[in-house]
Short mmCIF file of N, CA and C and ligand atoms in Angstrom, two decimals:
data_model
loop_
_atom_site.label_atom_id
_atom_site.label_comp_id
_atom_site.label_asym_id
_atom_site.label_seq_id
_atom_site.Cartn_x
_atom_site.Cartn_y
_atom_site.Cartn_z
N MET X 21 -29.01 62.67 -5.28
CA MET X 21 -28.10 63.64 -4.65
C MET X 21 -28.61 63.99 -3.19
N VAL X 22 -29.80 64.46 -3.28
CA VAL X 22 -30.40 64.78 -2.09
C VAL X 22 -30.59 63.49 -1.05
N ILE X 23 -31.03 62.52 -1.70
CA ILE X 23 -31.03 61.21 -0.84
C ILE X 23 -29.81 60.72 -0.28
N ALA X 24 -28.63 60.87 -1.28
CA ALA X 24 -27.28 60.46 -0.82
C ALA X 24 -26.86 61.34 0.47
N LYS X 25 -27.32 62.59 0.34
CA LYS X 25 -26.82 63.53 1.41
C LYS X 25 -27.51 63.15 2.76
N ARG X 26 -28.91 62.80 2.64
CA ARG X 26 -29.49 62.50 3.78
C ARG X 26 -29.00 61.14 4.42
N THR X 27 -28.67 60.32 3.60
CA THR X 27 -28.10 58.97 4.12
C THR X 27 -26.86 59.37 4.84
N ALA X 28 -25.95 60.14 4.23
CA ALA X 28 -24.68 60.61 4.90
C ALA X 28 -25.02 61.16 6.33
N LEU X 29 -25.97 62.02 6.24
CA LEU X 29 -26.29 62.67 7.72
C LEU X 29 -26.70 61.68 8.60
N GLN X 30 -27.50 60.72 8.13
CA GLN X 30 -28.17 59.65 9.07
C GLN X 30 -27.04 58.88 9.63
N ALA X 31 -26.14 58.62 8.70
CA ALA X 31 -24.93 57.72 9.15
C ALA X 31 -24.24 58.48 10.17
N THR X 32 -23.98 59.70 10.03
CA THR X 32 -23.17 60.48 10.90
C THR X 32 -23.92 60.62 12.27
N ALA X 33 -25.39 60.65 12.10
CA ALA X 33 -26.11 60.71 13.31
C ALA X 33 -25.97 59.41 14.11
N LEU X 34 -26.17 58.41 13.40
CA LEU X 34 -25.99 56.96 13.96
C LEU X 34 -24.58 56.63 14.69
N GLY X 35 -23.56 57.20 13.99
CA GLY X 35 -22.25 57.14 14.37
C GLY X 35 -21.98 57.71 15.80
N PHE X 36 -22.72 58.85 15.79
CA PHE X 36 -22.47 59.89 16.99
C PHE X 36 -23.14 59.15 18.17
N SER X 37 -24.43 58.55 18.02
CA SER X 37 -25.12 58.05 19.08
C SER X 37 -24.60 56.74 19.56
N ALA X 38 -23.82 56.07 18.56
CA ALA X 38 -23.15 54.71 18.95
C ALA X 38 -22.00 55.24 19.86
N ALA X 39 -21.41 56.27 19.53
CA ALA X 39 -20.19 56.73 20.28
C ALA X 39 -20.59 57.14 21.68
N LEU X 40 -21.81 57.83 21.74
CA LEU X 40 -22.33 58.13 23.10
C LEU X 40 -22.69 56.92 23.89
N LEU X 41 -23.18 55.83 23.20
CA LEU X 41 -23.55 54.69 23.91
C LEU X 41 -22.17 54.02 24.54
N VAL X 42 -21.18 53.91 23.68
CA VAL X 42 -19.99 53.43 24.12
C VAL X 42 -19.40 54.25 25.40
N ALA X 43 -19.57 55.53 25.19
CA ALA X 43 -18.94 56.39 26.30
C ALA X 43 -19.67 56.10 27.66
N ALA X 44 -21.16 55.97 27.40
CA ALA X 44 -21.99 55.81 28.57
C ALA X 44 -21.74 54.45 29.23
N CYS X 45 -21.37 53.43 28.40
CA CYS X 45 -21.02 51.95 29.00
C CYS X 45 -19.89 51.93 29.70
N SER X 46 -18.81 52.61 29.10
CA SER X 46 -17.49 52.58 29.81
C SER X 46 -17.37 53.26 31.08
N SER X 47 -18.17 54.34 31.35
CA SER X 47 -18.17 55.00 32.43
C SER X 47 -19.34 54.62 33.37
N GLY X 48 -20.12 53.71 33.02
CA GLY X 48 -21.26 53.29 33.87
C GLY X 48 -20.97 52.25 34.90
N GLY X 49 -19.83 51.67 35.09
CA GLY X 49 -19.46 50.74 35.93
C GLY X 49 -19.80 49.38 35.59
N GLY X 50 -19.93 49.16 34.28
CA GLY X 50 -20.01 47.61 33.82
C GLY X 50 -21.17 46.90 34.17
N GLY X 51 -22.37 47.37 34.02
CA GLY X 51 -23.66 46.66 34.30
C GLY X 51 -24.25 47.08 35.71
N GLY X 52 -23.65 47.91 36.49
CA GLY X 52 -24.35 48.23 37.64
C GLY X 52 -24.05 47.36 38.74
N GLY X 53 -23.63 46.17 38.51
CA GLY X 53 -23.47 45.22 39.65
C GLY X 53 -22.23 45.58 40.64
N GLY X 54 -21.17 46.17 40.01
CA GLY X 54 -20.05 46.26 40.76
C GLY X 54 -20.10 47.57 41.75
N LYS X 55 -19.20 47.68 42.57
CA LYS X 55 -19.08 48.68 43.46
C LYS X 55 -18.19 49.94 42.62
N ALA X 56 -18.47 51.16 43.14
CA ALA X 56 -17.82 52.16 42.36
C ALA X 56 -16.26 52.03 42.17
N ALA X 57 -15.61 51.52 43.18
CA ALA X 57 -14.28 51.34 43.24
C ALA X 57 -13.71 50.46 42.42
N GLU X 58 -14.73 49.43 41.98
CA GLU X 58 -14.07 48.42 41.09
C GLU X 58 -14.11 49.12 39.60
N SER X 59 -15.12 49.84 39.25
CA SER X 59 -15.25 50.55 37.91
C SER X 59 -13.96 51.44 37.63
N THR X 60 -13.37 51.86 38.69
CA THR X 60 -12.26 52.83 38.37
C THR X 60 -10.88 52.02 38.38
N GLY X 61 -10.92 50.68 38.70
CA GLY X 61 -9.76 49.82 38.75
C GLY X 61 -9.09 49.87 40.20
N ALA X 62 -9.70 50.51 41.14
CA ALA X 62 -9.04 50.52 42.42
C ALA X 62 -9.32 49.07 42.99
N ALA X 63 -8.30 48.49 43.61
CA ALA X 63 -8.38 47.21 44.30
C ALA X 63 -8.54 47.53 45.78
N LYS X 64 -8.64 46.24 46.47
CA LYS X 64 -8.70 46.31 47.99
C LYS X 64 -7.46 47.05 48.69
N ALA X 65 -7.82 47.85 49.46
CA ALA X 65 -6.65 48.90 49.85
C ALA X 65 -5.57 47.98 50.62
N GLY X 66 -4.33 48.20 50.11
CA GLY X 66 -3.25 47.66 50.94
C GLY X 66 -2.90 46.13 50.51
N SER X 67 -3.69 45.63 49.59
CA SER X 67 -3.60 44.17 49.34
C SER X 67 -2.45 43.70 48.28
N GLY X 68 -1.88 44.85 47.65
CA GLY X 68 -1.00 44.42 46.61
C GLY X 68 0.53 44.46 46.95
N THR X 69 1.20 44.12 45.90
CA THR X 69 2.79 44.19 46.00
C THR X 69 3.00 45.64 46.11
N LYS X 70 3.85 45.93 47.15
CA LYS X 70 4.18 47.26 47.49
C LYS X 70 5.31 48.04 46.62
N VAL X 71 4.75 49.26 46.28
CA VAL X 71 5.81 50.08 45.48
C VAL X 71 5.76 51.42 46.21
N THR X 72 6.98 51.92 46.48
CA THR X 72 7.10 53.17 47.10
C THR X 72 7.37 54.28 45.97
N VAL X 73 6.63 55.31 45.96
CA VAL X 73 6.87 56.33 45.08
C VAL X 73 7.37 57.61 45.82
N THR X 74 8.56 57.95 45.79
CA THR X 74 9.07 59.05 46.57
C THR X 74 8.76 60.39 45.69
N GLU X 75 8.04 61.27 46.31
CA GLU X 75 7.93 62.64 45.70
C GLU X 75 8.68 63.72 46.22
N THR X 76 9.17 64.50 45.28
CA THR X 76 9.85 65.75 45.65
C THR X 76 9.39 66.74 44.77
N GLU X 77 9.99 68.04 44.92
CA GLU X 77 9.68 69.15 44.07
C GLU X 77 10.73 69.16 42.79
N TYR X 78 10.44 68.89 41.60
CA TYR X 78 9.21 68.21 41.07
C TYR X 78 9.63 67.00 40.36
N ALA X 79 9.57 65.83 41.11
CA ALA X 79 10.08 64.57 40.48
C ALA X 79 9.49 63.47 41.24
N LEU X 80 9.29 62.26 40.61
CA LEU X 80 8.91 61.20 41.50
C LEU X 80 9.71 59.89 40.98
N LYS X 81 9.93 59.04 41.93
CA LYS X 81 10.85 57.90 41.76
C LYS X 81 10.14 56.66 42.38
N LEU X 82 10.06 55.70 41.42
CA LEU X 82 9.36 54.51 41.85
C LEU X 82 10.60 53.42 42.45
N SER X 83 10.15 52.77 43.45
CA SER X 83 11.14 51.83 43.98
C SER X 83 11.13 50.54 43.22
N ARG X 84 10.45 50.35 42.16
CA ARG X 84 10.55 49.17 41.32
C ARG X 84 10.39 49.67 39.80
N SER X 85 10.99 48.91 38.89
CA SER X 85 10.85 49.29 37.53
C SER X 85 10.27 48.22 36.65
N ALA X 86 10.14 46.84 37.16
CA ALA X 86 9.58 45.82 36.45
C ALA X 86 8.39 45.54 37.09
N PHE X 87 7.23 45.36 36.11
CA PHE X 87 5.88 45.16 36.69
C PHE X 87 5.41 43.98 35.91
N ALA X 88 4.83 42.96 36.63
CA ALA X 88 4.06 41.73 35.97
C ALA X 88 2.59 42.17 36.26
N PRO X 89 1.63 41.56 35.35
CA PRO X 89 0.24 41.97 35.85
C PRO X 89 -0.06 41.60 37.25
N GLY X 90 -0.92 42.28 37.90
CA GLY X 90 -1.12 42.00 39.31
C GLY X 90 -1.73 43.18 40.14
N VAL X 91 -1.79 43.02 41.34
CA VAL X 91 -2.30 44.02 42.19
C VAL X 91 -1.24 44.70 42.91
N TYR X 92 -1.08 46.05 42.85
CA TYR X 92 -0.10 46.84 43.38
C TYR X 92 -0.57 47.84 44.41
N THR X 93 0.10 48.08 45.46
CA THR X 93 -0.14 49.14 46.33
C THR X 93 0.98 50.26 46.09
N PHE X 94 0.68 51.32 45.72
CA PHE X 94 1.55 52.35 45.40
C PHE X 94 1.52 53.28 46.67
N THR X 95 2.54 53.45 47.43
CA THR X 95 2.53 54.37 48.49
C THR X 95 3.30 55.62 48.16
N ALA X 96 2.76 56.72 47.98
CA ALA X 96 3.46 58.04 47.81
C ALA X 96 3.96 58.53 48.91
N ASP X 97 5.27 58.74 48.98
CA ASP X 97 6.01 59.26 50.17
C ASP X 97 6.46 60.55 49.87
N ASN X 98 5.73 61.60 50.37
CA ASN X 98 6.06 63.07 50.07
C ASN X 98 7.16 63.48 50.75
N LYS X 99 8.36 63.57 50.20
CA LYS X 99 9.51 63.86 50.74
C LYS X 99 9.87 65.40 50.63
N GLY X 100 8.89 66.02 49.90
CA GLY X 100 9.01 67.42 49.59
C GLY X 100 8.44 68.35 50.67
N LYS X 101 8.23 69.70 50.34
CA LYS X 101 7.64 70.64 51.24
C LYS X 101 6.28 70.98 50.81
N THR X 102 5.98 70.80 49.44
CA THR X 102 4.72 71.21 48.94
C THR X 102 3.70 70.00 48.99
N THR X 103 2.44 70.38 48.97
CA THR X 103 1.46 69.40 48.79
C THR X 103 1.68 68.60 47.51
N HIS X 104 1.55 67.28 47.51
CA HIS X 104 1.56 66.48 46.45
C HIS X 104 0.46 65.45 46.58
N ALA X 105 0.31 64.71 45.48
CA ALA X 105 -0.69 63.49 45.51
C ALA X 105 -0.10 62.56 44.40
N LEU X 106 -0.84 61.32 44.36
CA LEU X 106 -0.38 60.27 43.27
C LEU X 106 -1.67 59.78 42.60
N GLU X 107 -1.60 59.79 41.36
CA GLU X 107 -2.61 59.36 40.48
C GLU X 107 -2.02 58.21 39.50
N VAL X 108 -2.80 57.14 39.36
CA VAL X 108 -2.45 56.20 38.40
C VAL X 108 -3.61 55.97 37.38
N ASP X 109 -3.25 55.89 36.18
CA ASP X 109 -3.93 55.91 34.96
C ASP X 109 -3.69 55.01 33.86
N GLY X 110 -4.53 54.10 33.43
CA GLY X 110 -4.13 53.27 32.38
C GLY X 110 -5.12 52.23 32.08
N PRO X 111 -4.80 51.19 31.37
CA PRO X 111 -5.81 50.08 31.19
C PRO X 111 -6.56 49.43 32.29
N GLY X 112 -7.80 49.76 32.46
CA GLY X 112 -8.70 49.24 33.58
C GLY X 112 -8.48 50.10 34.81
N VAL X 113 -7.58 51.07 34.81
CA VAL X 113 -7.47 52.05 35.86
C VAL X 113 -7.62 53.33 35.52
N ALA X 114 -8.91 53.89 35.97
CA ALA X 114 -9.33 55.36 35.58
C ALA X 114 -8.99 56.36 36.61
N ASP X 115 -8.07 57.05 36.53
CA ASP X 115 -7.84 58.19 37.51
C ASP X 115 -7.98 57.82 38.81
N VAL X 116 -7.21 56.66 39.50
CA VAL X 116 -7.29 56.47 40.91
C VAL X 116 -6.26 57.17 41.54
N ARG X 117 -6.60 57.93 42.46
CA ARG X 117 -5.73 58.77 43.26
C ARG X 117 -5.71 58.75 44.80
N THR X 118 -4.61 59.21 45.27
CA THR X 118 -4.70 59.40 46.64
C THR X 118 -5.36 60.87 46.93
N GLN X 119 -5.51 61.09 48.26
CA GLN X 119 -6.00 62.36 48.52
C GLN X 119 -4.70 63.39 48.44
N ASN X 120 -4.91 64.54 48.70
CA ASN X 120 -3.55 65.46 48.71
C ASN X 120 -2.75 64.95 50.03
N ILE X 121 -1.34 65.09 49.69
CA ILE X 121 -0.38 64.66 50.76
C ILE X 121 0.33 65.94 51.21
N GLN X 122 0.41 66.21 52.45
CA GLN X 122 1.21 67.13 52.85
C GLN X 122 2.67 66.75 52.90
N GLY X 123 3.71 67.79 52.92
CA GLY X 123 5.03 67.29 52.92
C GLY X 123 5.22 66.49 54.18
N GLY X 124 6.08 65.41 54.09
CA GLY X 124 6.47 64.43 55.10
C GLY X 124 5.33 63.59 55.45
N GLN X 125 4.29 63.37 54.71
CA GLN X 125 3.22 62.47 54.84
C GLN X 125 3.23 61.34 53.75
N GLN X 126 2.41 60.43 54.05
CA GLN X 126 2.38 59.22 52.94
C GLN X 126 0.73 59.07 52.68
N ALA X 127 0.59 58.49 51.61
CA ALA X 127 -0.76 57.93 51.20
C ALA X 127 -0.62 56.86 50.15
N SER X 128 -1.64 55.94 50.09
CA SER X 128 -1.47 54.86 49.21
C SER X 128 -2.74 54.74 48.33
N VAL X 129 -2.48 54.12 47.13
CA VAL X 129 -3.54 53.62 46.38
C VAL X 129 -3.27 52.20 45.93
N THR X 130 -4.21 51.35 45.79
CA THR X 130 -4.06 49.96 45.36
C THR X 130 -4.88 49.69 44.06
N VAL X 131 -4.09 49.26 43.05
CA VAL X 131 -4.79 49.08 41.82
C VAL X 131 -4.45 47.76 41.13
N THR X 132 -5.31 47.17 40.21
CA THR X 132 -4.96 45.99 39.62
C THR X 132 -4.32 46.38 38.24
N LEU X 133 -3.14 46.08 37.92
CA LEU X 133 -2.50 46.40 36.68
C LEU X 133 -2.50 45.25 35.75
N LYS X 134 -2.98 45.52 34.44
CA LYS X 134 -2.99 44.56 33.30
C LYS X 134 -1.57 44.81 32.58
N LYS X 135 -1.56 43.91 31.38
CA LYS X 135 -0.47 44.31 30.43
C LYS X 135 -0.73 45.65 29.90
N GLY X 136 0.21 46.52 29.85
CA GLY X 136 -0.03 47.73 29.07
C GLY X 136 0.83 48.91 29.79
N THR X 137 0.56 50.05 29.31
CA THR X 137 1.31 51.12 29.89
C THR X 137 0.43 51.97 30.77
N TYR X 138 0.98 52.43 31.97
CA TYR X 138 0.24 53.16 32.84
C TYR X 138 0.88 54.42 33.00
N LYS X 139 0.33 55.54 33.34
CA LYS X 139 0.80 56.74 33.62
C LYS X 139 0.72 56.92 35.19
N VAL X 140 1.81 57.20 35.91
CA VAL X 140 1.82 57.56 37.46
C VAL X 140 2.38 58.82 37.56
N TYR X 141 1.58 59.74 38.16
CA TYR X 141 1.89 61.11 38.12
C TYR X 141 1.30 61.98 39.34
N CYS X 142 1.75 62.98 39.56
CA CYS X 142 1.14 63.85 40.67
C CYS X 142 0.03 64.71 40.00
N PRO X 143 -1.18 64.60 40.52
CA PRO X 143 -2.26 65.29 39.89
C PRO X 143 -2.64 66.72 40.35
N VAL X 144 -1.63 67.25 41.26
CA VAL X 144 -1.64 68.59 41.82
C VAL X 144 -1.37 69.47 40.56
N ASP X 145 -2.15 70.59 40.39
CA ASP X 145 -2.03 71.50 39.35
C ASP X 145 -0.71 71.74 38.93
N GLY X 146 -0.31 71.49 37.53
CA GLY X 146 0.93 71.94 37.02
C GLY X 146 2.14 71.02 37.39
N HIS X 147 2.08 70.20 38.42
CA HIS X 147 3.20 69.38 38.82
C HIS X 147 3.68 68.28 37.86
N GLN X 148 2.68 67.77 37.14
CA GLN X 148 3.09 66.81 36.06
C GLN X 148 3.98 67.38 34.95
N GLN X 149 3.60 68.70 34.65
CA GLN X 149 4.34 69.36 33.53
C GLN X 149 5.69 69.78 34.05
N LEU X 150 5.70 69.95 35.40
CA LEU X 150 7.07 70.20 35.97
C LEU X 150 7.98 69.01 36.14
N GLY X 151 7.47 67.78 35.77
CA GLY X 151 8.24 66.71 35.75
C GLY X 151 7.82 65.47 36.72
N MET X 152 6.65 65.80 37.58
CA MET X 152 6.17 64.72 38.37
C MET X 152 5.28 63.65 37.61
N LYS X 153 5.94 63.03 36.71
CA LYS X 153 5.29 61.99 35.97
C LYS X 153 6.29 60.93 35.40
N THR X 154 5.72 59.57 35.45
CA THR X 154 6.47 58.58 34.75
C THR X 154 5.47 57.59 34.26
N THR X 155 6.13 56.59 33.55
CA THR X 155 5.19 55.57 33.06
C THR X 155 5.75 54.30 33.54
N VAL X 156 4.70 53.43 33.66
CA VAL X 156 5.02 51.97 34.22
C VAL X 156 4.39 51.06 33.04
N THR X 157 5.44 50.19 32.52
CA THR X 157 5.02 49.21 31.49
C THR X 157 4.88 47.89 32.18
N VAL X 158 3.63 47.35 32.04
CA VAL X 158 3.39 46.07 32.64
C VAL X 158 3.49 44.94 31.48
N SER X 159 4.30 43.89 31.74
CA SER X 159 4.37 42.79 30.76
C SER X 159 4.69 41.52 31.42
CU1 CU A 205 3.05 67.33 43.22
#
């Protein structure tokens, strides 16, 4: 009984360190060879298919609804009066965002989208909850 208990404990400890290893690897930039920008999924600025994201209080609207895998440049056009920003998050793209955008200004992010579902939203506090989010399905 005592032995079985120890084994279970060890297994738990092993599982925990394995999880830590996985977490360390996935946030470590894939072997250290790549630039920081690559590990987050950001691609070369301005190089992709252009998508305009119109931002207002509190909504965002994309200029395209069909996405195939590839490189996209999302330009956030802040048509509102409040400061907004734009963030893309999904497979291979970890929290790639623009700087804060004042009303009437624009800013862009370029990302490589793979097959899957991406979240596109305004990362300014509370705006996502107010409706400034959408999903993009790449297929
Ligand atoms: Cu916002």
